[in-house]
Short mmCIF file of C-alpha atoms in Angstrom, two decimals:
data_model
loop_
_atom_site.label_atom_id
_atom_site.label_comp_id
_atom_site.label_asym_id
_atom_site.label_seq_id
_atom_site.Cartn_x
_atom_site.Cartn_y
_atom_site.Cartn_z
CA MET A 1 -40.09 205.24 -79.60
CA THR A 2 -40.72 208.96 -79.06
CA ASP A 3 -39.02 211.12 -81.68
CA ALA A 4 -36.63 214.05 -81.16
CA THR A 5 -39.43 216.62 -81.03
CA THR A 6 -40.93 215.16 -77.88
CA THR A 7 -42.33 217.93 -75.69
CA THR A 8 -40.69 219.00 -72.47
CA ALA A 9 -43.67 217.75 -70.48
CA ALA A 10 -43.41 214.31 -72.04
CA THR A 11 -39.66 213.99 -71.44
CA GLY A 12 -39.74 215.15 -67.83
CA ARG A 13 -36.09 216.21 -68.00
CA PRO A 14 -34.76 217.60 -64.70
CA SER A 15 -33.60 220.75 -66.51
CA GLY A 16 -36.98 221.29 -68.18
CA ARG A 17 -35.36 221.07 -71.63
CA ALA A 18 -36.96 219.55 -74.70
CA ALA A 19 -35.55 216.21 -75.84
CA ASP A 20 -33.55 217.83 -78.65
CA GLU A 21 -32.37 220.89 -76.69
CA LEU A 22 -28.76 221.57 -75.72
CA ARG A 23 -27.87 223.06 -72.38
CA PRO A 24 -27.04 226.80 -72.61
CA THR A 25 -23.60 226.80 -74.23
CA THR A 26 -21.00 229.53 -74.61
CA ILE A 27 -17.37 229.41 -75.75
CA THR A 28 -15.18 232.30 -74.61
CA PRO A 29 -11.96 232.74 -76.62
CA GLY A 30 -8.68 234.03 -75.22
CA PHE A 31 -9.44 232.85 -71.70
CA VAL A 32 -5.77 232.10 -70.97
CA ALA A 33 -3.64 234.89 -72.42
CA THR A 34 -0.35 232.99 -72.08
CA ALA A 35 -1.48 230.04 -74.24
CA THR A 36 -1.04 230.00 -78.02
CA GLY A 37 -4.82 229.49 -78.23
CA SER A 38 -7.45 229.06 -75.53
CA VAL A 39 -11.16 229.00 -74.75
CA LEU A 40 -13.48 228.49 -71.80
CA VAL A 41 -16.37 226.16 -72.65
CA GLN A 42 -19.51 226.46 -70.55
CA GLN A 43 -22.21 223.90 -71.24
CA GLY A 44 -24.81 224.05 -68.52
CA GLY A 45 -23.01 223.36 -65.26
CA THR A 46 -19.98 221.89 -67.02
CA ARG A 47 -17.04 224.27 -67.49
CA VAL A 48 -13.76 223.33 -69.14
CA ILE A 49 -10.66 225.41 -69.90
CA CYS A 50 -9.08 224.28 -73.17
CA THR A 51 -5.61 225.54 -74.12
CA ALA A 52 -3.37 224.88 -77.10
CA SER A 53 0.37 225.29 -76.56
CA ALA A 54 2.78 225.13 -79.52
CA THR A 55 6.38 223.95 -79.41
CA GLU A 56 9.01 223.90 -82.17
CA SER A 57 9.69 220.18 -81.85
CA VAL A 58 8.06 216.81 -82.29
CA PRO A 59 8.36 213.47 -80.45
CA LYS A 60 11.54 211.54 -81.27
CA TRP A 61 9.66 208.99 -83.33
CA ARG A 62 8.37 211.86 -85.54
CA ALA A 63 11.69 213.71 -85.95
CA GLY A 64 12.94 214.15 -89.50
CA SER A 65 9.59 213.30 -91.07
CA GLY A 66 8.59 216.88 -91.82
CA LEU A 67 5.30 216.19 -90.04
CA GLY A 68 3.92 217.79 -86.92
CA TRP A 69 1.99 216.29 -84.02
CA VAL A 70 -1.08 217.10 -81.93
CA THR A 71 -1.77 215.41 -78.60
CA ALA A 72 -4.10 216.01 -75.66
CA GLU A 73 -4.20 215.82 -71.90
CA TYR A 74 -7.32 215.91 -69.72
CA GLY A 75 -7.81 216.48 -66.04
CA MET A 76 -10.44 217.37 -63.46
CA LEU A 77 -9.75 219.88 -60.72
CA PRO A 78 -10.15 218.41 -57.22
CA ALA A 79 -13.40 220.28 -56.46
CA SER A 80 -14.91 219.89 -59.94
CA THR A 81 -17.37 217.22 -58.81
CA GLY A 82 -18.23 218.53 -55.34
CA ASP A 83 -16.61 215.66 -53.45
CA ARG A 84 -12.89 216.28 -53.71
CA LYS A 85 -11.18 214.25 -56.43
CA PRO A 86 -7.47 213.64 -55.62
CA ARG A 87 -5.07 214.92 -58.26
CA ASP A 88 -3.56 212.22 -60.46
CA VAL A 89 -0.09 213.40 -59.48
CA THR A 90 -0.71 212.27 -55.88
CA LYS A 91 -1.37 208.76 -57.18
CA GLY A 92 1.72 208.74 -59.36
CA ARG A 93 -0.19 208.15 -62.60
CA PRO A 94 -3.47 209.12 -64.31
CA ASP A 95 -6.42 206.82 -63.74
CA GLY A 96 -7.90 204.72 -66.52
CA ARG A 97 -10.77 207.12 -67.21
CA THR A 98 -8.39 210.06 -67.62
CA VAL A 99 -6.19 208.14 -70.06
CA GLU A 100 -9.19 206.97 -72.10
CA ILE A 101 -10.64 210.49 -72.35
CA GLN A 102 -7.41 212.21 -73.34
CA ARG A 103 -6.81 209.59 -76.01
CA LEU A 104 -10.32 210.23 -77.33
CA ILE A 105 -9.70 213.99 -77.47
CA GLY A 106 -6.41 213.48 -79.32
CA ARG A 107 -7.93 211.07 -81.85
CA ALA A 108 -10.87 213.35 -82.50
CA ILE A 109 -8.76 216.43 -83.15
CA ARG A 110 -6.06 214.68 -85.18
CA GLY A 111 -8.75 213.62 -87.63
CA VAL A 112 -8.96 217.19 -88.97
CA VAL A 113 -5.23 218.07 -88.96
CA ASP A 114 -2.86 218.16 -91.95
CA PHE A 115 0.43 217.27 -90.27
CA ALA A 116 2.51 218.28 -93.28
CA ALA A 117 1.11 221.82 -93.06
CA LEU A 118 1.99 221.91 -89.37
CA GLY A 119 5.64 221.13 -90.12
CA GLU A 120 7.79 219.74 -87.31
CA ASN A 121 5.83 221.55 -84.61
CA SER A 122 3.76 220.02 -81.83
CA ILE A 123 0.58 221.38 -80.32
CA TYR A 124 -0.43 220.21 -76.86
CA LEU A 125 -4.12 220.45 -76.06
CA ASP A 126 -4.86 220.65 -72.33
CA CYS A 127 -8.45 220.29 -71.17
CA ASP A 128 -8.99 221.07 -67.48
CA VAL A 129 -12.45 220.60 -66.00
CA LEU A 130 -13.43 223.35 -63.56
CA THR A 131 -16.90 221.99 -62.81
CA ALA A 132 -18.44 218.74 -64.01
CA ASP A 133 -22.15 218.26 -64.65
CA GLY A 134 -21.97 215.60 -67.35
CA GLY A 135 -20.47 215.66 -70.84
CA THR A 136 -16.98 216.79 -69.87
CA ARG A 137 -15.24 214.76 -72.59
CA CYS A 138 -17.58 216.14 -75.24
CA ALA A 139 -17.14 219.74 -74.06
CA SER A 140 -13.38 219.15 -74.06
CA ILE A 141 -13.39 218.05 -77.71
CA THR A 142 -15.58 220.97 -78.77
CA GLY A 143 -13.36 223.45 -76.93
CA ALA A 144 -10.05 221.84 -77.89
CA TYR A 145 -10.90 222.31 -81.56
CA CYS A 146 -11.48 226.03 -80.98
CA ALA A 147 -8.25 226.41 -79.02
CA LEU A 148 -6.36 224.63 -81.81
CA ALA A 149 -7.93 226.82 -84.50
CA LEU A 150 -6.89 229.97 -82.64
CA ALA A 151 -3.39 228.56 -82.04
CA ALA A 152 -3.04 227.77 -85.73
CA ASP A 153 -3.98 231.36 -86.59
CA GLU A 154 -1.34 232.61 -84.18
CA LEU A 155 1.34 230.37 -85.69
CA VAL A 156 0.48 231.67 -89.16
CA ARG A 157 0.71 235.26 -87.89
CA ARG A 158 4.14 234.53 -86.42
CA GLY A 159 5.31 232.99 -89.69
CA ALA A 160 5.94 229.66 -87.95
CA ILE A 161 3.75 227.81 -90.48
CA PRO A 162 2.57 228.90 -93.94
CA ARG A 163 -1.13 228.11 -93.46
CA SER A 164 -3.57 226.62 -91.02
CA PRO A 165 -3.20 222.83 -90.75
CA LEU A 166 -6.92 222.36 -90.09
CA THR A 167 -8.81 220.47 -92.79
CA GLY A 168 -12.22 220.73 -91.13
CA SER A 169 -13.95 221.16 -87.80
CA VAL A 170 -14.94 218.68 -85.11
CA ALA A 171 -17.32 218.80 -82.14
CA ALA A 172 -18.91 216.29 -79.77
CA VAL A 173 -22.09 215.88 -77.77
CA SER A 174 -23.68 213.28 -75.53
CA VAL A 175 -27.02 211.60 -76.22
CA GLY A 176 -28.90 208.90 -74.40
CA VAL A 177 -32.13 207.14 -73.57
CA VAL A 178 -33.61 208.23 -70.24
CA ARG A 179 -36.83 206.60 -69.06
CA GLY A 180 -37.41 205.32 -72.57
CA VAL A 181 -36.97 208.69 -74.26
CA PRO A 182 -33.97 209.62 -76.47
CA VAL A 183 -32.50 212.95 -75.35
CA LEU A 184 -29.64 215.28 -76.28
CA ASP A 185 -26.80 216.59 -74.09
CA LEU A 186 -27.20 214.68 -70.83
CA ASP A 187 -26.49 216.47 -67.57
CA TYR A 188 -25.29 214.51 -64.56
CA PRO A 189 -28.70 213.41 -63.17
CA GLU A 190 -29.60 212.03 -66.62
CA ASP A 191 -26.18 210.55 -67.27
CA SER A 192 -26.23 208.67 -63.97
CA SER A 193 -29.65 207.12 -64.62
CA ALA A 194 -29.72 206.64 -68.41
CA GLU A 195 -30.59 203.27 -69.92
CA VAL A 196 -28.33 204.17 -72.84
CA ASP A 197 -25.47 206.67 -72.78
CA ALA A 198 -23.51 207.66 -75.89
CA ASN A 199 -20.87 210.21 -76.90
CA VAL A 200 -20.86 211.22 -80.55
CA VAL A 201 -17.95 212.98 -82.27
CA MET A 202 -18.64 214.47 -85.71
CA THR A 203 -16.89 216.63 -88.25
CA GLY A 204 -18.38 219.85 -89.52
CA ASP A 205 -19.57 218.17 -92.71
CA GLY A 206 -21.42 215.46 -90.78
CA GLY A 207 -18.83 212.67 -90.84
CA LEU A 208 -18.71 210.40 -87.82
CA VAL A 209 -15.33 210.36 -86.07
CA GLU A 210 -16.26 208.21 -83.09
CA VAL A 211 -19.37 206.85 -81.38
CA GLN A 212 -19.11 205.52 -77.83
CA ALA A 213 -22.39 203.89 -76.77
CA THR A 214 -23.24 201.78 -73.75
CA ALA A 215 -26.58 200.16 -72.89
CA GLU A 216 -26.82 199.86 -69.12
CA ARG A 217 -29.99 197.76 -68.81
CA THR A 218 -31.57 197.01 -72.18
CA PRO A 219 -29.78 196.41 -75.50
CA LEU A 220 -29.63 199.33 -77.91
CA SER A 221 -31.67 198.69 -81.05
CA ARG A 222 -30.64 199.91 -84.50
CA ALA A 223 -33.70 202.19 -84.58
CA HIS A 224 -32.76 203.73 -81.23
CA LEU A 225 -29.19 204.28 -82.42
CA ASP A 226 -30.40 206.05 -85.57
CA THR A 227 -32.59 208.34 -83.44
CA LEU A 228 -29.67 209.16 -81.14
CA LEU A 229 -27.40 209.93 -84.08
CA GLU A 230 -30.03 212.29 -85.51
CA LEU A 231 -30.24 214.08 -82.16
CA ALA A 232 -26.44 214.33 -82.00
CA GLU A 233 -26.22 215.71 -85.53
CA GLY A 234 -28.67 218.50 -84.70
CA GLY A 235 -26.84 219.35 -81.48
CA ILE A 236 -23.46 219.41 -83.19
CA ARG A 237 -24.77 221.80 -85.84
CA THR A 238 -25.62 224.22 -83.03
CA LEU A 239 -22.25 223.66 -81.36
CA ARG A 240 -20.51 224.31 -84.67
CA ASP A 241 -22.25 227.68 -84.91
CA GLU A 242 -20.98 228.55 -81.43
CA GLN A 243 -17.48 227.36 -82.37
CA ASP A 244 -17.53 229.58 -85.47
CA ARG A 245 -18.66 232.56 -83.40
CA ALA A 246 -15.96 232.05 -80.77
CA ILE A 247 -13.19 231.58 -83.35
CA ALA A 248 -14.29 234.67 -85.26
CA GLU A 249 -14.33 236.68 -82.00
CA GLY A 250 -10.87 235.39 -81.08
CA ARG A 251 -9.49 236.24 -84.51
CA ALA A 252 -10.92 239.75 -84.33
CA ALA A 253 -9.40 240.30 -80.89
CA ALA A 254 -6.02 239.01 -82.05
CA GLY A 255 -6.14 241.20 -85.12
CA ALA A 256 -6.98 244.28 -83.07
CA SER A 257 -4.12 243.48 -80.67
CA ALA A 258 -1.65 243.07 -83.54
CA ALA A 259 -2.79 246.33 -85.11
CA GLY A 260 -2.44 248.16 -81.81
#
Protein backbone atom coordinates (compact mmCIF):
# COMPACT_ATOMS: atom_id res chain seq x y z
CA MET A 1 0.00 0.00 0.00
CA THR A 2 1.36 3.42 -0.97
CA ASP A 3 1.87 5.69 2.04
CA ALA A 4 0.53 9.22 2.62
CA THR A 5 3.53 10.88 0.99
CA THR A 6 2.80 9.40 -2.41
CA THR A 7 3.72 11.88 -5.14
CA THR A 8 1.12 13.70 -7.18
CA ALA A 9 2.23 11.88 -10.32
CA ALA A 10 1.75 8.51 -8.66
CA THR A 11 -1.71 9.32 -7.31
CA GLY A 12 -3.06 10.78 -10.55
CA ARG A 13 -5.66 12.81 -8.65
CA PRO A 14 -7.94 14.86 -10.93
CA SER A 15 -7.08 18.00 -8.95
CA GLY A 16 -3.33 17.38 -9.19
CA ARG A 17 -3.05 17.27 -5.38
CA ALA A 18 -0.71 15.04 -3.43
CA ALA A 19 -2.31 12.14 -1.58
CA ASP A 20 -2.10 13.95 1.77
CA GLU A 21 -3.12 17.41 0.49
CA LEU A 22 -6.36 19.18 1.40
CA ARG A 23 -8.26 21.20 -1.13
CA PRO A 24 -7.72 24.97 -0.71
CA THR A 25 -9.76 25.78 2.39
CA THR A 26 -10.91 29.07 3.86
CA ILE A 27 -13.38 29.86 6.65
CA THR A 28 -14.87 33.36 6.60
CA PRO A 29 -16.41 34.48 9.91
CA GLY A 30 -19.41 36.79 10.25
CA PHE A 31 -20.85 35.81 6.88
CA VAL A 32 -24.44 36.21 8.09
CA ALA A 33 -24.66 39.32 10.26
CA THR A 34 -28.09 38.47 11.69
CA ALA A 35 -26.99 35.11 13.16
CA THR A 36 -25.53 34.80 16.66
CA GLY A 37 -22.48 33.22 15.00
CA SER A 38 -21.75 32.35 11.38
CA VAL A 39 -19.09 31.34 8.87
CA LEU A 40 -18.77 30.51 5.19
CA VAL A 41 -16.67 27.38 4.62
CA GLN A 42 -15.02 27.00 1.23
CA GLN A 43 -13.22 23.71 0.63
CA GLY A 44 -12.35 23.42 -3.03
CA GLY A 45 -15.62 23.61 -4.94
CA THR A 46 -17.70 22.88 -1.83
CA ARG A 47 -19.19 25.93 -0.10
CA VAL A 48 -21.36 25.79 3.01
CA ILE A 49 -22.92 28.56 5.09
CA CYS A 50 -22.97 27.59 8.77
CA THR A 51 -24.99 29.67 11.24
CA ALA A 52 -25.59 29.36 14.97
CA SER A 53 -28.80 30.86 16.33
CA ALA A 54 -29.39 31.08 20.09
CA THR A 55 -32.76 30.98 21.83
CA GLU A 56 -33.60 31.39 25.53
CA SER A 57 -35.42 28.07 25.78
CA VAL A 58 -34.86 24.34 25.52
CA PRO A 59 -36.99 21.44 24.25
CA LYS A 60 -39.79 20.41 26.63
CA TRP A 61 -38.00 17.23 27.61
CA ARG A 62 -35.02 19.37 28.75
CA ALA A 63 -37.00 22.03 30.65
CA GLY A 64 -36.17 22.43 34.33
CA SER A 65 -32.91 20.51 34.07
CA GLY A 66 -30.66 23.56 34.05
CA LEU A 67 -29.02 22.16 30.92
CA GLY A 68 -28.92 23.63 27.45
CA TRP A 69 -29.19 21.95 24.05
CA VAL A 70 -27.44 22.08 20.69
CA THR A 71 -28.98 20.63 17.53
CA ALA A 72 -28.32 20.85 13.81
CA GLU A 73 -30.11 21.04 10.50
CA TYR A 74 -28.58 20.47 7.06
CA GLY A 75 -29.79 21.26 3.60
CA MET A 76 -28.62 21.63 0.02
CA LEU A 77 -29.77 24.51 -2.15
CA PRO A 78 -31.58 23.36 -5.31
CA ALA A 79 -28.71 24.31 -7.67
CA SER A 80 -25.89 23.14 -5.37
CA THR A 81 -25.22 20.02 -7.44
CA GLY A 82 -25.80 21.39 -10.94
CA ASP A 83 -28.90 19.31 -11.63
CA ARG A 84 -31.65 20.93 -9.60
CA LYS A 85 -32.34 19.19 -6.29
CA PRO A 86 -35.96 19.74 -5.14
CA ARG A 87 -36.28 21.36 -1.73
CA ASP A 88 -37.26 18.98 1.06
CA VAL A 89 -40.24 21.19 1.87
CA THR A 90 -41.81 20.32 -1.50
CA LYS A 91 -41.68 16.64 -0.52
CA GLY A 92 -43.17 17.27 2.89
CA ARG A 93 -40.20 15.83 4.79
CA PRO A 94 -36.39 15.65 4.61
CA ASP A 95 -34.92 12.68 2.78
CA GLY A 96 -32.98 9.97 4.56
CA ARG A 97 -29.57 11.37 3.62
CA THR A 98 -30.46 14.81 5.01
CA VAL A 99 -31.65 13.34 8.31
CA GLU A 100 -28.54 11.17 8.65
CA ILE A 101 -26.18 14.09 7.98
CA GLN A 102 -27.85 16.54 10.34
CA ARG A 103 -27.83 13.92 13.10
CA LEU A 104 -24.11 13.40 12.48
CA ILE A 105 -23.44 17.15 12.72
CA GLY A 106 -25.40 17.40 15.97
CA ARG A 107 -23.63 14.40 17.54
CA ALA A 108 -20.22 15.68 16.53
CA ILE A 109 -20.73 19.14 17.99
CA ARG A 110 -22.48 18.02 21.17
CA GLY A 111 -19.40 16.00 22.02
CA VAL A 112 -17.52 19.20 22.90
CA VAL A 113 -20.32 21.09 24.69
CA ASP A 114 -20.80 21.53 28.46
CA PHE A 115 -24.58 21.79 28.66
CA ALA A 116 -24.53 23.03 32.25
CA ALA A 117 -22.44 26.03 31.19
CA LEU A 118 -24.93 26.75 28.42
CA GLY A 119 -27.80 26.96 30.91
CA GLU A 120 -31.34 26.54 29.60
CA ASN A 121 -30.50 27.99 26.20
CA SER A 122 -30.60 26.24 22.84
CA ILE A 123 -28.31 26.79 19.89
CA TYR A 124 -29.51 25.76 16.45
CA LEU A 125 -26.79 25.03 13.91
CA ASP A 126 -27.93 25.41 10.30
CA CYS A 127 -25.65 24.17 7.54
CA ASP A 128 -26.76 25.15 4.03
CA VAL A 129 -24.78 23.88 1.06
CA LEU A 130 -24.34 26.48 -1.68
CA THR A 131 -22.24 24.28 -3.97
CA ALA A 132 -21.36 20.63 -3.53
CA ASP A 133 -18.14 19.05 -4.78
CA GLY A 134 -17.77 16.28 -2.21
CA GLY A 135 -17.29 16.40 1.56
CA THR A 136 -20.30 18.56 2.38
CA ARG A 137 -21.01 16.83 5.70
CA CYS A 138 -17.40 17.21 6.78
CA ALA A 139 -17.26 20.89 5.79
CA SER A 140 -20.53 21.39 7.68
CA ILE A 141 -19.08 19.96 10.89
CA THR A 142 -15.90 22.01 10.58
CA GLY A 143 -17.88 25.19 9.96
CA ALA A 144 -20.61 24.49 12.51
CA TYR A 145 -17.99 24.31 15.25
CA CYS A 146 -16.68 27.76 14.27
CA ALA A 147 -20.19 29.24 14.15
CA LEU A 148 -20.92 27.78 17.59
CA ALA A 149 -17.67 29.15 19.05
CA LEU A 150 -18.49 32.64 17.78
CA ALA A 151 -22.08 32.35 19.06
CA ALA A 152 -20.81 31.30 22.48
CA ASP A 153 -18.55 34.37 22.58
CA GLU A 154 -21.52 36.56 21.72
CA LEU A 155 -23.66 35.02 24.47
CA VAL A 156 -20.88 35.65 27.00
CA ARG A 157 -20.62 39.28 25.83
CA ARG A 158 -24.38 39.70 26.28
CA GLY A 159 -24.21 38.22 29.77
CA ALA A 160 -26.56 35.40 28.74
CA ILE A 161 -24.08 32.76 29.95
CA PRO A 162 -21.11 33.10 32.31
CA ARG A 163 -18.53 31.35 30.11
CA SER A 164 -18.15 29.50 26.87
CA PRO A 165 -19.71 26.02 27.01
CA LEU A 166 -17.11 24.59 24.62
CA THR A 167 -14.81 21.97 26.12
CA GLY A 168 -12.73 21.43 22.99
CA SER A 169 -12.79 21.70 19.22
CA VAL A 170 -14.02 19.34 16.52
CA ALA A 171 -13.47 19.09 12.76
CA ALA A 172 -14.06 16.50 10.04
CA VAL A 173 -12.53 15.42 6.76
CA SER A 174 -13.09 12.72 4.16
CA VAL A 175 -10.51 10.11 3.20
CA GLY A 176 -10.65 7.19 0.83
CA VAL A 177 -8.91 4.69 -1.40
CA VAL A 178 -8.99 5.67 -5.07
CA ARG A 179 -7.39 3.33 -7.61
CA GLY A 180 -5.59 1.57 -4.79
CA VAL A 181 -4.13 4.74 -3.27
CA PRO A 182 -5.25 6.23 0.08
CA VAL A 183 -6.02 9.94 -0.34
CA LEU A 184 -7.23 12.87 1.77
CA ASP A 185 -10.23 15.15 1.21
CA LEU A 186 -12.06 13.57 -1.73
CA ASP A 187 -13.69 15.81 -4.30
CA TYR A 188 -16.72 14.60 -6.22
CA PRO A 189 -14.91 12.73 -9.05
CA GLU A 190 -12.91 10.80 -6.44
CA ASP A 191 -15.85 10.28 -4.11
CA SER A 192 -17.96 8.83 -6.90
CA SER A 193 -15.29 6.31 -7.95
CA ALA A 194 -13.55 5.44 -4.66
CA GLU A 195 -13.09 1.82 -3.61
CA VAL A 196 -13.27 3.01 -0.01
CA ASP A 197 -14.92 6.21 1.22
CA ALA A 198 -14.72 7.38 4.84
CA ASN A 199 -15.64 10.45 6.90
CA VAL A 200 -13.58 11.03 10.02
CA VAL A 201 -14.62 13.35 12.86
CA MET A 202 -11.94 14.21 15.43
CA THR A 203 -11.51 16.50 18.39
CA GLY A 204 -8.70 19.02 18.59
CA ASP A 205 -6.69 16.75 20.86
CA GLY A 206 -6.90 13.84 18.41
CA GLY A 207 -9.83 11.90 19.88
CA LEU A 208 -12.07 10.09 17.43
CA VAL A 209 -15.71 11.19 17.58
CA GLU A 210 -17.03 9.19 14.64
CA VAL A 211 -15.70 7.20 11.69
CA GLN A 212 -18.04 6.37 8.81
CA ALA A 213 -16.34 4.01 6.35
CA THR A 214 -17.72 2.07 3.41
CA ALA A 215 -15.88 -0.32 1.10
CA GLU A 216 -17.60 -0.29 -2.28
CA ARG A 217 -15.77 -3.14 -4.00
CA THR A 218 -13.06 -4.66 -1.82
CA PRO A 219 -13.09 -5.08 1.98
CA LEU A 220 -11.18 -2.50 4.00
CA SER A 221 -8.17 -4.02 5.75
CA ARG A 222 -6.98 -2.92 9.19
CA ALA A 223 -3.75 -1.62 7.63
CA HIS A 224 -5.68 0.46 5.11
CA LEU A 225 -7.88 1.87 7.88
CA ASP A 226 -4.83 2.88 9.93
CA THR A 227 -3.39 4.67 6.88
CA LEU A 228 -6.66 6.51 6.28
CA LEU A 229 -6.87 7.59 9.92
CA GLU A 230 -3.31 8.94 9.74
CA LEU A 231 -4.24 10.94 6.64
CA ALA A 232 -7.36 12.27 8.36
CA GLU A 233 -5.43 13.28 11.47
CA GLY A 234 -2.98 15.33 9.40
CA GLY A 235 -5.79 17.00 7.46
CA ILE A 236 -7.73 17.83 10.61
CA ARG A 237 -4.66 19.46 12.15
CA THR A 238 -4.60 21.82 9.16
CA LEU A 239 -8.36 22.42 9.40
CA ARG A 240 -7.98 23.18 13.10
CA ASP A 241 -5.44 25.88 12.28
CA GLU A 242 -7.91 27.43 9.84
CA GLN A 243 -10.69 27.18 12.45
CA ASP A 244 -8.49 28.96 15.00
CA ARG A 245 -7.67 31.70 12.50
CA ALA A 246 -11.32 32.25 11.57
CA ILE A 247 -12.49 32.31 15.20
CA ALA A 248 -9.74 34.76 16.16
CA GLU A 249 -10.69 37.00 13.21
CA GLY A 250 -14.36 36.85 14.19
CA ARG A 251 -13.58 37.69 17.80
CA ALA A 252 -11.45 40.64 16.76
CA ALA A 253 -14.21 41.96 14.50
CA ALA A 254 -16.81 41.57 17.24
CA GLY A 255 -14.56 43.30 19.74
CA ALA A 256 -13.96 46.22 17.38
CA SER A 257 -17.71 46.50 16.75
CA ALA A 258 -18.47 46.51 20.48
CA ALA A 259 -15.80 49.14 21.12
CA GLY A 260 -17.15 51.33 18.34
